[in-house]
CSV table of C-alpha atoms in Angstrom, one decimal:
chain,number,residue,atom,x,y,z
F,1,UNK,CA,-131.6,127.8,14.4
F,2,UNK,CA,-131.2,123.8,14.9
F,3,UNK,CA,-132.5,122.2,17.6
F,4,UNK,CA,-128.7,120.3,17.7
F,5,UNK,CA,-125.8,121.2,15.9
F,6,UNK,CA,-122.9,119.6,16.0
F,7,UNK,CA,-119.5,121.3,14.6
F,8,UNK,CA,-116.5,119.3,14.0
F,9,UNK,CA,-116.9,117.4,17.1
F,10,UNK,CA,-114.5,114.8,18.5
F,11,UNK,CA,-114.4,112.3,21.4
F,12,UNK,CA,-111.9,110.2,22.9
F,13,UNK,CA,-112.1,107.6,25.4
F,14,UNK,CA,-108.4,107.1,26.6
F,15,UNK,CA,-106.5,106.1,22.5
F,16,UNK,CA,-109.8,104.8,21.3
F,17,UNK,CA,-111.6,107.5,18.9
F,18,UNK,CA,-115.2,107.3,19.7
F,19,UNK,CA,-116.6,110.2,17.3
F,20,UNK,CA,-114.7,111.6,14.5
F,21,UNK,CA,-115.5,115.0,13.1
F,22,UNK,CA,-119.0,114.8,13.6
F,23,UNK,CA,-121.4,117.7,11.9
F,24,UNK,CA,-124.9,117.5,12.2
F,25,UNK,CA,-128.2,119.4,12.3
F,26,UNK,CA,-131.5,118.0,14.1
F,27,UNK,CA,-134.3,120.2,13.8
F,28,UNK,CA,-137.4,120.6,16.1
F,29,UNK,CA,-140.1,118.5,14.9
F,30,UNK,CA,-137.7,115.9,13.7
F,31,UNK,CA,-137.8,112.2,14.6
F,32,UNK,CA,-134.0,111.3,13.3
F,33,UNK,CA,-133.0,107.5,13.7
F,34,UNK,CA,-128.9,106.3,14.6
F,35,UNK,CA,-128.5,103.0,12.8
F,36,UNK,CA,-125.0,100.9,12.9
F,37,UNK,CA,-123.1,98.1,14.3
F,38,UNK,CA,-122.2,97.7,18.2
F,39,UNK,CA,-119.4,100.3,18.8
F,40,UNK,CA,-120.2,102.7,16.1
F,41,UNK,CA,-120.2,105.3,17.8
F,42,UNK,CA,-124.1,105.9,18.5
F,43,UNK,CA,-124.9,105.6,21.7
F,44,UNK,CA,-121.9,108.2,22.4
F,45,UNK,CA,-123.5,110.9,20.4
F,46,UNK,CA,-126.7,110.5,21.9
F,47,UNK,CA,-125.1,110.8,25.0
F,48,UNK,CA,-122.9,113.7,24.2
F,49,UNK,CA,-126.7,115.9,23.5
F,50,UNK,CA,-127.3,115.8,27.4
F,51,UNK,CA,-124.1,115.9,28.4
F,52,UNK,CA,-123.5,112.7,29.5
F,53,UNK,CA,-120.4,112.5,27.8
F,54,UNK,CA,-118.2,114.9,27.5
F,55,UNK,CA,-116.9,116.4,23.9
F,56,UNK,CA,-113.2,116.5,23.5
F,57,UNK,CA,-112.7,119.2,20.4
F,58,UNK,CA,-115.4,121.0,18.1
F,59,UNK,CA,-118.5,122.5,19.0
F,60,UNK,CA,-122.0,121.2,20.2
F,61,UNK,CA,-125.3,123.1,20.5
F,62,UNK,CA,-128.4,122.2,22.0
F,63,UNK,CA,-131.2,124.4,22.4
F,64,UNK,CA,-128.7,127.4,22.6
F,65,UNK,CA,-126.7,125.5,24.9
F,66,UNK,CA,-123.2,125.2,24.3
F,67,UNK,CA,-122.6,121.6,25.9
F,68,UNK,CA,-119.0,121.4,24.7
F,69,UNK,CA,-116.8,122.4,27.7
F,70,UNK,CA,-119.8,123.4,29.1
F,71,UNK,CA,-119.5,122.7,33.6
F,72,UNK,CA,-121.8,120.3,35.7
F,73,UNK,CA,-123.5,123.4,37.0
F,74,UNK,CA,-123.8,125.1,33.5
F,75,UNK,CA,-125.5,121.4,32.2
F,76,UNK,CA,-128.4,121.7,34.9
F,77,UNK,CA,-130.6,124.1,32.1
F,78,UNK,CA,-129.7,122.0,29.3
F,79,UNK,CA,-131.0,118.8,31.3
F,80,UNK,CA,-134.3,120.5,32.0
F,81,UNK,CA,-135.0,120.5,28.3
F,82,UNK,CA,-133.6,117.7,27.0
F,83,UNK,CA,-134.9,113.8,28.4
F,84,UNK,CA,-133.5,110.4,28.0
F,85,UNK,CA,-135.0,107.0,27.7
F,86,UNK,CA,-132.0,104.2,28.8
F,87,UNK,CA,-131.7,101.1,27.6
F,88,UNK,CA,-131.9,99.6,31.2
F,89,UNK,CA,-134.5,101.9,32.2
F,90,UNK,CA,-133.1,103.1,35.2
F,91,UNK,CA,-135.6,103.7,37.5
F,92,UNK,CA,-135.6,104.3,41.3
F,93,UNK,CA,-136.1,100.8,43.0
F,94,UNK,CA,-136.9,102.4,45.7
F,95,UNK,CA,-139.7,104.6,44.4
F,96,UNK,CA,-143.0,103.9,43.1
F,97,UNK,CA,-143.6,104.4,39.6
F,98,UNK,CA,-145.5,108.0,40.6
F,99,UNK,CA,-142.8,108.6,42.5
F,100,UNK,CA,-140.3,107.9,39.7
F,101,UNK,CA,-142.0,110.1,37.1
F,102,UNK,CA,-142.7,113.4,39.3
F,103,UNK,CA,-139.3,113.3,41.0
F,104,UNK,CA,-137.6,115.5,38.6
F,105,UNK,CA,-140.2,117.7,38.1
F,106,UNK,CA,-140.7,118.4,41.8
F,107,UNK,CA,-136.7,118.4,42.5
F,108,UNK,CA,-135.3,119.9,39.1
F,109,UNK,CA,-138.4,122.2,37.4
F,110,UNK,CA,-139.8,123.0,40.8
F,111,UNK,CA,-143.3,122.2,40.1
F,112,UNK,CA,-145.6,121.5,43.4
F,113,UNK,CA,-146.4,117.9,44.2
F,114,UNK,CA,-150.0,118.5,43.2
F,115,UNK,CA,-149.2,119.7,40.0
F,116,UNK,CA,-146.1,117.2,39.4
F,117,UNK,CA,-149.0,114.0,40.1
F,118,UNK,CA,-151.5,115.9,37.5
F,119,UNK,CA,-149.0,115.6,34.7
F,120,UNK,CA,-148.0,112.5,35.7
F,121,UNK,CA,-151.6,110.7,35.6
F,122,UNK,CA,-151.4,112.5,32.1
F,123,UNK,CA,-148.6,110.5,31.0
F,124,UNK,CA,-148.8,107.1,32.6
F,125,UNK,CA,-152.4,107.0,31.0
F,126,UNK,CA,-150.6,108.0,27.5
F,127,UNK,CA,-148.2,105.0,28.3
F,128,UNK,CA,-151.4,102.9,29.9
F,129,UNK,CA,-149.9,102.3,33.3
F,130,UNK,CA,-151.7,104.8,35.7
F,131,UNK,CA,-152.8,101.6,36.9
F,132,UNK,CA,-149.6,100.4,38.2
F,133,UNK,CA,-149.0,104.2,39.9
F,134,UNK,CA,-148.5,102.5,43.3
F,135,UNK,CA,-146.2,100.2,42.2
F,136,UNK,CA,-142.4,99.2,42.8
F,137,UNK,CA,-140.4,98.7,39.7
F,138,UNK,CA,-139.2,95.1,41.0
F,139,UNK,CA,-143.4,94.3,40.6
F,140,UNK,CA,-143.2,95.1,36.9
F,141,UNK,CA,-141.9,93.6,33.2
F,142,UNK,CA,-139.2,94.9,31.4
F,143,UNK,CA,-141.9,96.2,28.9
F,144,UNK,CA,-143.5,97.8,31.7
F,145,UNK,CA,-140.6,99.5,32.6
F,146,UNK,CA,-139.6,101.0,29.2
F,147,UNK,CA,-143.4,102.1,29.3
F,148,UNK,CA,-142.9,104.4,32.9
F,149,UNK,CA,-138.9,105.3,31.7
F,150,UNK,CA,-141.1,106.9,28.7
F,151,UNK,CA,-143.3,108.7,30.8
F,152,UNK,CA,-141.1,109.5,33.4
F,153,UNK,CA,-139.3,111.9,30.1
F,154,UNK,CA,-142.5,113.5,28.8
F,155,UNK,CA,-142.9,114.5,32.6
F,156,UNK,CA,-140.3,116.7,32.4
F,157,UNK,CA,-142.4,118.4,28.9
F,158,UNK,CA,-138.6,118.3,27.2
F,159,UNK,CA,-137.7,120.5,23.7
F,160,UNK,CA,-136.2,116.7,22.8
F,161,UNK,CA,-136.4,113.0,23.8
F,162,UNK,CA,-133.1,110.7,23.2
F,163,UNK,CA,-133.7,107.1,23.1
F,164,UNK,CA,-130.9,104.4,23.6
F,165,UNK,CA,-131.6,101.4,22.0
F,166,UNK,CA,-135.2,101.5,23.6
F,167,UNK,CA,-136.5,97.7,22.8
F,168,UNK,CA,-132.8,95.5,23.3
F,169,UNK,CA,-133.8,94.6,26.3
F,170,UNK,CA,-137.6,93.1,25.4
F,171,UNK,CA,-139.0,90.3,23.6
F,172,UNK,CA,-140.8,91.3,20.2
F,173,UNK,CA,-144.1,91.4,21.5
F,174,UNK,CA,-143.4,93.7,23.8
F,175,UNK,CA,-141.2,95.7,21.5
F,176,UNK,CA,-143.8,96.1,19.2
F,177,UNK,CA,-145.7,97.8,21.9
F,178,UNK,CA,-143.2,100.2,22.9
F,179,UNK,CA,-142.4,100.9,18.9
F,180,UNK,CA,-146.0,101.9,18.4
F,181,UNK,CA,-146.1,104.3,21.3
F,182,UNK,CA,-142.5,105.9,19.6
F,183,UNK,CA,-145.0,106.1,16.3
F,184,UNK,CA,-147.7,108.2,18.6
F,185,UNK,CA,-145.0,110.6,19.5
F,186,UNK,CA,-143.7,110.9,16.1
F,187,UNK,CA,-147.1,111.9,15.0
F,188,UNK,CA,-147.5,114.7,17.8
F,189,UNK,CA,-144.4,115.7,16.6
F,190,UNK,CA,-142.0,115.4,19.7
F,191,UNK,CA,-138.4,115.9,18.5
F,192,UNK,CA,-136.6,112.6,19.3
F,193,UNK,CA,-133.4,110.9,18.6
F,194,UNK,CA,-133.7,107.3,18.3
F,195,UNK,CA,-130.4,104.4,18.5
F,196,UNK,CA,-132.3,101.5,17.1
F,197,UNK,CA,-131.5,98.2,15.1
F,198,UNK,CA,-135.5,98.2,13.9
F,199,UNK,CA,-135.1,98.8,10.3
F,200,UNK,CA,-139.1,98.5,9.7
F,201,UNK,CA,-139.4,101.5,11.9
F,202,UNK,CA,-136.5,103.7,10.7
F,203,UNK,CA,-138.2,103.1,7.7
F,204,UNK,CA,-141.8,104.1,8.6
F,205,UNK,CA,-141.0,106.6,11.3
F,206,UNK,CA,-137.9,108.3,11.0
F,207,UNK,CA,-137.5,111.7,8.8
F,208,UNK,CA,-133.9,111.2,8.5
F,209,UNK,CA,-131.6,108.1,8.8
F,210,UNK,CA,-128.0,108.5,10.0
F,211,UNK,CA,-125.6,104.9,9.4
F,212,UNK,CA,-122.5,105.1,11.6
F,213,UNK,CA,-119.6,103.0,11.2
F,214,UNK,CA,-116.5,103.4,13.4
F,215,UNK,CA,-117.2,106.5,15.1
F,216,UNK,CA,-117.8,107.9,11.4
F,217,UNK,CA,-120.7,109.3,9.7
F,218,UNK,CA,-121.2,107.3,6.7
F,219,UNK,CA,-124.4,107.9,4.9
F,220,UNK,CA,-128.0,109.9,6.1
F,221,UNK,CA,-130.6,111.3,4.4
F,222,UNK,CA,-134.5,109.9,4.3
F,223,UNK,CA,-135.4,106.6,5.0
F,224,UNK,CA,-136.0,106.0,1.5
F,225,UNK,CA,-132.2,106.6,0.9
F,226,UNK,CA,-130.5,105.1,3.0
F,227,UNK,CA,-131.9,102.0,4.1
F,228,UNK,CA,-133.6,101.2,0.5
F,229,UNK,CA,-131.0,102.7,-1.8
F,230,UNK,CA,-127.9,103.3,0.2
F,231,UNK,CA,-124.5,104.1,-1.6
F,232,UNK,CA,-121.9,102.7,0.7
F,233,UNK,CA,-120.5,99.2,0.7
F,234,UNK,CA,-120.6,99.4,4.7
F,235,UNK,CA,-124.2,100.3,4.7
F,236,UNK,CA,-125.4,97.7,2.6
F,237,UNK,CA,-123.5,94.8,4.3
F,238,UNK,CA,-125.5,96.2,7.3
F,239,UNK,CA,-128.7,96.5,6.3
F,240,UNK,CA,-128.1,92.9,4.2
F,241,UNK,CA,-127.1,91.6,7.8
F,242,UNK,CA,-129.7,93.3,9.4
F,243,UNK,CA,-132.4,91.7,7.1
């Protein structure tokens, strides 16, 4: 069975037609990359995988979960297993970054605080910033952030990791950072969906490509397909503008 399936799926937002007859499998072990233009559609299928937008017709599977018409309450398993990694971070002011990554694993999975600290020491050294545990996010670079939102997901030891648009918000010195630590997850096989305009590392990373246009699918397949011999007019004016 696929990790994510999406049947005929469909969403809405007022008259505008955000998805349109999406299908799709993802399978575990897969690192799948979104490419396309601002208001493809993207961002919205990412977000439909966690429920974080709701599907107006078709049918969507994650994990065994039926997300599609699926209630608040009947999202909270689905949300246990599946993490997200925001554009604009969205951390807890408030909370220090220890306190940011064991939160939901303390409140949601139910671990003990003890336990909840051990993983997270695990994965802020991963990200190198267990020395900034004590931190505020205010004290910290944008970089930074990206680099606790990161660890904050593995925390929760998710089935699948979404990423939207990960780097937009950093400078390329510090997205090259953040791109390498997306490479060592991709080699210990973590199952992630990525919405990215980095070309280079769709290329190098991804095991399959999906272009979107208009809330369409237009063209996926290995890297090597699309982005180096794609088929579709829109595709190539992308990639040519991308370049």
């Amino acid at each position: 069975m696929a990790l994510v399936e999406f049947k005929n799926v469909e969403k809405y937002y007022g008259d505008y037609h955000a998805l349109r007859d999406i299908n799709l499998r993802f399978e575990k072990g897969q690192v799948v990359v979104l490419l396309g233009p601002s208001g493809s559609g993207k961002s919205t299928l990412i977000r439909t995988i966690n429920g974080l937008e709701a599907v107006d017709k078709g049918s969507l599977l994650v994990n065994g979960h039926q997300v599609a018409g699926a209630s608040q309450k009947d999202l909270v398993p689905l949300r246990k297993e599946v993490g997200m990694v925001f554009q604009h971070f969205n951390l807890y002011p408030h909370k220090t970054v220890l306190e940011n990554v064991t939160l939901a694993p303390i409140k949601v999975l139910g671990i003990d605080k003890k336990e909840a600290e051990k993983t997270a020491q695990k994965y802020l050294e991963f990200v190198n910033m267990w020395d900034k545990k004590d931190s505020y996010p205010a004290m910290l670079s944008g970089g930074q952030k990206q680099r606790i939102a990161i660890a904050r997901g593995l925390a929760m030891h998710p089935e699948l990791l979404l990423f939207d648009e990960p780097t937009s918000a950093l400078d390329p010195e510090i997205t090259a950072g953040i791109l390498k630590l997306l490479r060592e997850l991709a080699n210990e096989k973590m199952t992630m969906v990525i919405v990215t305009h980095e070309i280079d590392f769709a290329r190098n990373v991804a095991d399959r490509v999906i272009f979107m246009d208009g809330g369409v699918i237009v063209e996926e397949g290995k890297p090597q397909d699309v982005i180096d011999n794609p088929k579709s007019e829109r595709t190539k004016a992308f990639l040519q503008k991308m370049a």
